[in-house]
Coordinates of C-alpha atoms in Angstrom, one line a residue:
M1 CA -11.3 7.3 -6.4
D2 CA -8.5 7.6 -8.9
L3 CA -7.3 4.1 -8.2
F4 CA -10.8 2.7 -8.6
S5 CA -10.9 4.5 -12.1
R6 CA -7.4 3.2 -13.1
S7 CA -8.2 -0.5 -12.0
W8 CA -11.5 -0.5 -13.7
T9 CA -10.3 1.0 -16.9
A10 CA -7.4 -1.4 -17.1
L11 CA -9.7 -4.4 -16.6
R12 CA -12.2 -3.1 -19.2
S13 CA -9.3 -2.4 -21.7
A14 CA -8.0 -6.0 -21.2
V15 CA -11.6 -7.5 -21.8
A16 CA -11.8 -5.3 -25.0
A17 CA -8.7 -6.6 -26.4
L18 CA -9.7 -10.4 -26.0
R19 CA -10.1 -12.5 -29.1
D20 CA -13.2 -14.4 -29.7
K21 CA -11.5 -17.7 -28.8
D22 CA -10.4 -16.4 -25.5
F23 CA -13.9 -16.3 -24.2
A24 CA -14.0 -20.0 -24.1
Q25 CA -10.8 -20.3 -22.0
P26 CA -11.1 -21.1 -18.2
S27 CA -11.0 -18.1 -15.8
G28 CA -9.5 -17.9 -12.4
C29 CA -12.9 -18.3 -11.0
T30 CA -13.6 -22.1 -10.4
G31 CA -16.1 -23.4 -12.7
W32 CA -16.4 -20.2 -14.9
L33 CA -15.1 -19.6 -18.4
V34 CA -13.9 -16.2 -19.3
R35 CA -17.2 -15.4 -20.8
D36 CA -18.9 -16.1 -17.6
L37 CA -16.4 -13.8 -15.8
V38 CA -17.1 -11.0 -18.2
C39 CA -20.8 -11.4 -17.7
H40 CA -20.2 -11.1 -14.0
L41 CA -18.4 -7.9 -14.6
I42 CA -21.4 -6.5 -16.3
I43 CA -23.5 -7.3 -13.3
D44 CA -20.8 -5.7 -11.0
A45 CA -20.9 -2.6 -13.1
Q46 CA -24.7 -2.5 -12.7
D47 CA -24.3 -3.0 -9.0
V48 CA -21.9 0.2 -8.9
L49 CA -24.4 2.2 -10.7
I50 CA -27.2 1.1 -8.5
T51 CA -25.3 1.6 -5.3
L52 CA -24.0 5.2 -6.3
A53 CA -27.6 6.1 -6.9
T54 CA -28.9 4.9 -3.6
P55 CA -28.1 7.5 -0.9
A56 CA -28.4 6.5 2.6
A57 CA -29.4 8.9 5.5
L58 CA -27.9 6.7 8.4
G59 CA -24.4 6.5 9.4
P60 CA -22.0 3.9 8.0
T61 CA -22.4 0.4 9.3
V62 CA -19.3 -1.1 7.4
D63 CA -16.1 0.3 5.8
A64 CA -13.9 -1.0 2.9
V65 CA -12.6 -4.0 5.1
T66 CA -16.0 -5.1 6.7
Y67 CA -17.9 -4.8 3.6
W68 CA -16.4 -8.1 2.6
H69 CA -17.9 -11.3 4.0
V70 CA -15.6 -14.3 4.5
A71 CA -17.3 -17.5 3.4
D72 CA -16.9 -20.8 5.1
G73 CA -15.8 -22.4 1.8
P74 CA -15.4 -21.8 -2.0
P75 CA -18.4 -21.4 -4.3
T76 CA -20.2 -24.7 -5.2
G77 CA -22.1 -23.3 -8.2
A78 CA -25.3 -23.8 -6.5
D79 CA -25.9 -20.2 -5.7
P80 CA -28.9 -19.0 -8.0
L81 CA -27.1 -15.8 -9.0
D82 CA -23.9 -17.7 -10.0
A83 CA -26.0 -20.2 -11.9
L84 CA -27.8 -17.3 -13.8
T85 CA -24.5 -15.7 -14.7
V86 CA -23.5 -18.8 -16.6
R87 CA -26.8 -19.1 -18.3
L88 CA -26.8 -15.4 -19.2
A89 CA -23.2 -15.5 -20.5
A90 CA -24.1 -18.4 -22.9
A91 CA -27.1 -16.5 -24.2
Y92 CA -24.8 -13.7 -25.6
E93 CA -23.5 -16.1 -28.1
D94 CA -21.4 -13.8 -29.8
P95 CA -18.4 -12.6 -27.5
R96 CA -18.4 -9.1 -29.1
L97 CA -21.9 -8.4 -27.7
L98 CA -20.3 -9.2 -24.1
Q99 CA -17.6 -6.8 -24.8
F100 CA -19.9 -4.1 -26.0
H101 CA -22.3 -4.5 -23.1
L102 CA -19.2 -4.3 -20.6
D103 CA -18.0 -1.3 -22.3
D104 CA -21.4 0.4 -22.4
V105 CA -22.4 -0.2 -18.7
G106 CA -18.9 -0.3 -17.5
S107 CA -18.1 3.1 -18.9
A108 CA -21.2 4.5 -17.2
A109 CA -20.2 3.1 -13.8
G110 CA -16.8 4.6 -14.3
R111 CA -18.3 8.0 -15.0
A112 CA -20.6 7.9 -12.0
A113 CA -17.8 7.0 -9.7
A114 CA -15.6 9.8 -11.0
V115 CA -18.2 12.4 -10.1
A116 CA -19.3 10.8 -6.9
D117 CA -18.8 12.6 -3.5
P118 CA -16.4 10.2 -1.6
G119 CA -17.8 11.4 1.7
A120 CA -21.4 10.7 0.7
R121 CA -23.1 7.7 2.2
V122 CA -24.7 4.9 0.1
S123 CA -26.6 1.8 0.8
T124 CA -25.9 -1.7 -0.6
R125 CA -26.6 -5.3 0.8
D126 CA -28.5 -3.8 3.6
E127 CA -25.4 -2.0 4.7
V128 CA -24.3 1.7 4.7
L129 CA -21.0 2.9 3.8
T130 CA -19.2 5.9 2.4
V131 CA -18.7 6.1 -1.5
G132 CA -14.9 6.2 -0.7
D133 CA -15.0 3.1 1.2
Y134 CA -17.3 1.5 -1.4
L135 CA -14.9 2.3 -4.2
T136 CA -12.0 1.3 -2.3
A137 CA -13.6 -2.1 -1.7
Y138 CA -14.2 -2.4 -5.5
V139 CA -10.5 -1.9 -6.2
L140 CA -10.0 -5.3 -4.6
E141 CA -12.9 -6.8 -6.8
W142 CA -11.4 -5.4 -10.0
T143 CA -7.9 -6.5 -9.2
L144 CA -8.9 -10.2 -8.3
H145 CA -11.1 -10.5 -11.4
H146 CA -8.4 -9.0 -13.6
L147 CA -6.1 -11.7 -12.3
D148 CA -8.9 -14.3 -13.0
L149 CA -9.0 -13.0 -16.5
T150 CA -5.3 -13.7 -17.0
F151 CA -5.5 -17.3 -15.5
A152 CA -5.2 -19.0 -18.8
L153 CA -4.4 -15.9 -21.0
P154 CA -0.8 -15.0 -20.0
D155 CA -0.6 -12.5 -22.8
V156 CA -3.4 -10.4 -21.4
A157 CA -1.9 -7.3 -19.5
K158 CA -1.9 -7.6 -15.8
P159 CA -3.7 -5.3 -13.3
P160 CA -1.9 -2.0 -12.5
A161 CA 0.9 -2.4 -9.8
E162 CA -0.8 0.2 -7.5
G163 CA -4.0 -1.8 -7.6
L164 CA -2.2 -4.9 -6.7
A165 CA -0.4 -3.2 -3.7
R166 CA -3.7 -1.5 -2.4
S167 CA -5.6 -4.9 -2.9
R168 CA -2.8 -6.8 -1.0
A169 CA -3.0 -4.2 1.9
L170 CA -6.8 -4.5 2.1
L171 CA -6.7 -8.2 2.2
E172 CA -4.2 -8.2 5.0
R173 CA -6.6 -6.0 7.0
I174 CA -9.3 -8.5 6.2
A175 CA -7.1 -11.4 7.4
G176 CA -5.7 -9.5 10.4
A177 CA -2.1 -10.4 9.4
A178 CA 0.6 -9.6 6.9
F179 CA 1.6 -11.9 4.2
P180 CA 5.4 -12.6 4.1
A181 CA 7.6 -9.9 2.6
S182 CA 8.9 -12.5 0.1
F183 CA 5.3 -12.9 -1.5
T184 CA 4.7 -10.6 -4.5
D185 CA 1.5 -8.7 -4.3
E186 CA 0.0 -11.0 -6.9
D187 CA 1.1 -14.1 -5.1
A188 CA -0.3 -12.9 -1.8
L189 CA -3.8 -12.2 -3.5
L190 CA -3.8 -15.6 -5.4
V191 CA -2.8 -17.7 -2.4
G192 CA -4.7 -15.6 0.1
T193 CA -8.1 -16.0 -1.8
G194 CA -7.5 -19.5 -2.7
R195 CA -6.9 -18.9 -6.4
R196 CA -3.6 -20.8 -6.1
T197 CA -2.2 -23.4 -3.8
P198 CA 0.8 -22.2 -1.9
T199 CA 4.0 -24.2 -2.4
A200 CA 5.5 -26.1 0.5
G201 CA 8.0 -23.3 1.0
E202 CA 5.2 -20.7 1.0
Q203 CA 3.0 -22.7 3.4
A204 CA 5.9 -22.7 5.8
E205 CA 6.6 -18.9 5.4
L206 CA 2.7 -18.2 6.1
G207 CA 3.0 -19.6 9.6
D208 CA 0.0 -18.9 11.6
L209 CA -1.7 -17.1 8.7
A210 CA -1.9 -20.3 6.9
A211 CA -4.8 -21.6 9.1
K212 CA -6.9 -18.5 8.1
L213 CA -6.7 -19.2 4.4
P214 CA -8.1 -19.2 2.0
L215 CA -10.2 -16.1 2.4
V216 CA -13.2 -16.7 0.2
L217 CA -14.7 -13.2 -0.3
G218 CA -18.2 -12.4 -1.0

């Protein structure tokens, strides 16, 4: 729960510090500008609020690992929600409106998470999981998108070290294998999710794991 809060606060703080011109830079999400990524974060925050307000009576059907679906390939841009995100981001026009909306909805999502019972069960995407598992899954979401934010903006603060470490561990559980010890947590996440192409040396170190990559999460 605390790591969710720290990761989410760090990401929102990084967005709040952006300059207007930064929003037109490419993000680490293929085909998305920084403004599109920030708009997606607003939608993510709404999803957190909706999920935490959707209690479930049944037992969990997924946990923090199986919550994630591994797609067969990277996004093509044809998904209706992805296309809507780009159009919605452009409609804001003034980047400061994006920052304001993320701070407004994002703060509410953070407060809701802070008071939620980690053992309670909630429903999302036609699945049931505990609040604790749901928020743990979102540490990975926040951390990856924080890295996406820094893709063309090297001066932006990086995600918290503990968020990077927890996200790496979760990604390794999803992959069913550990990344080489020589990989930093950031490199494991970027290479593991296809956000960066491994070097020849990294490819050799990955061994059998290379055949499972990239893990396109959704």
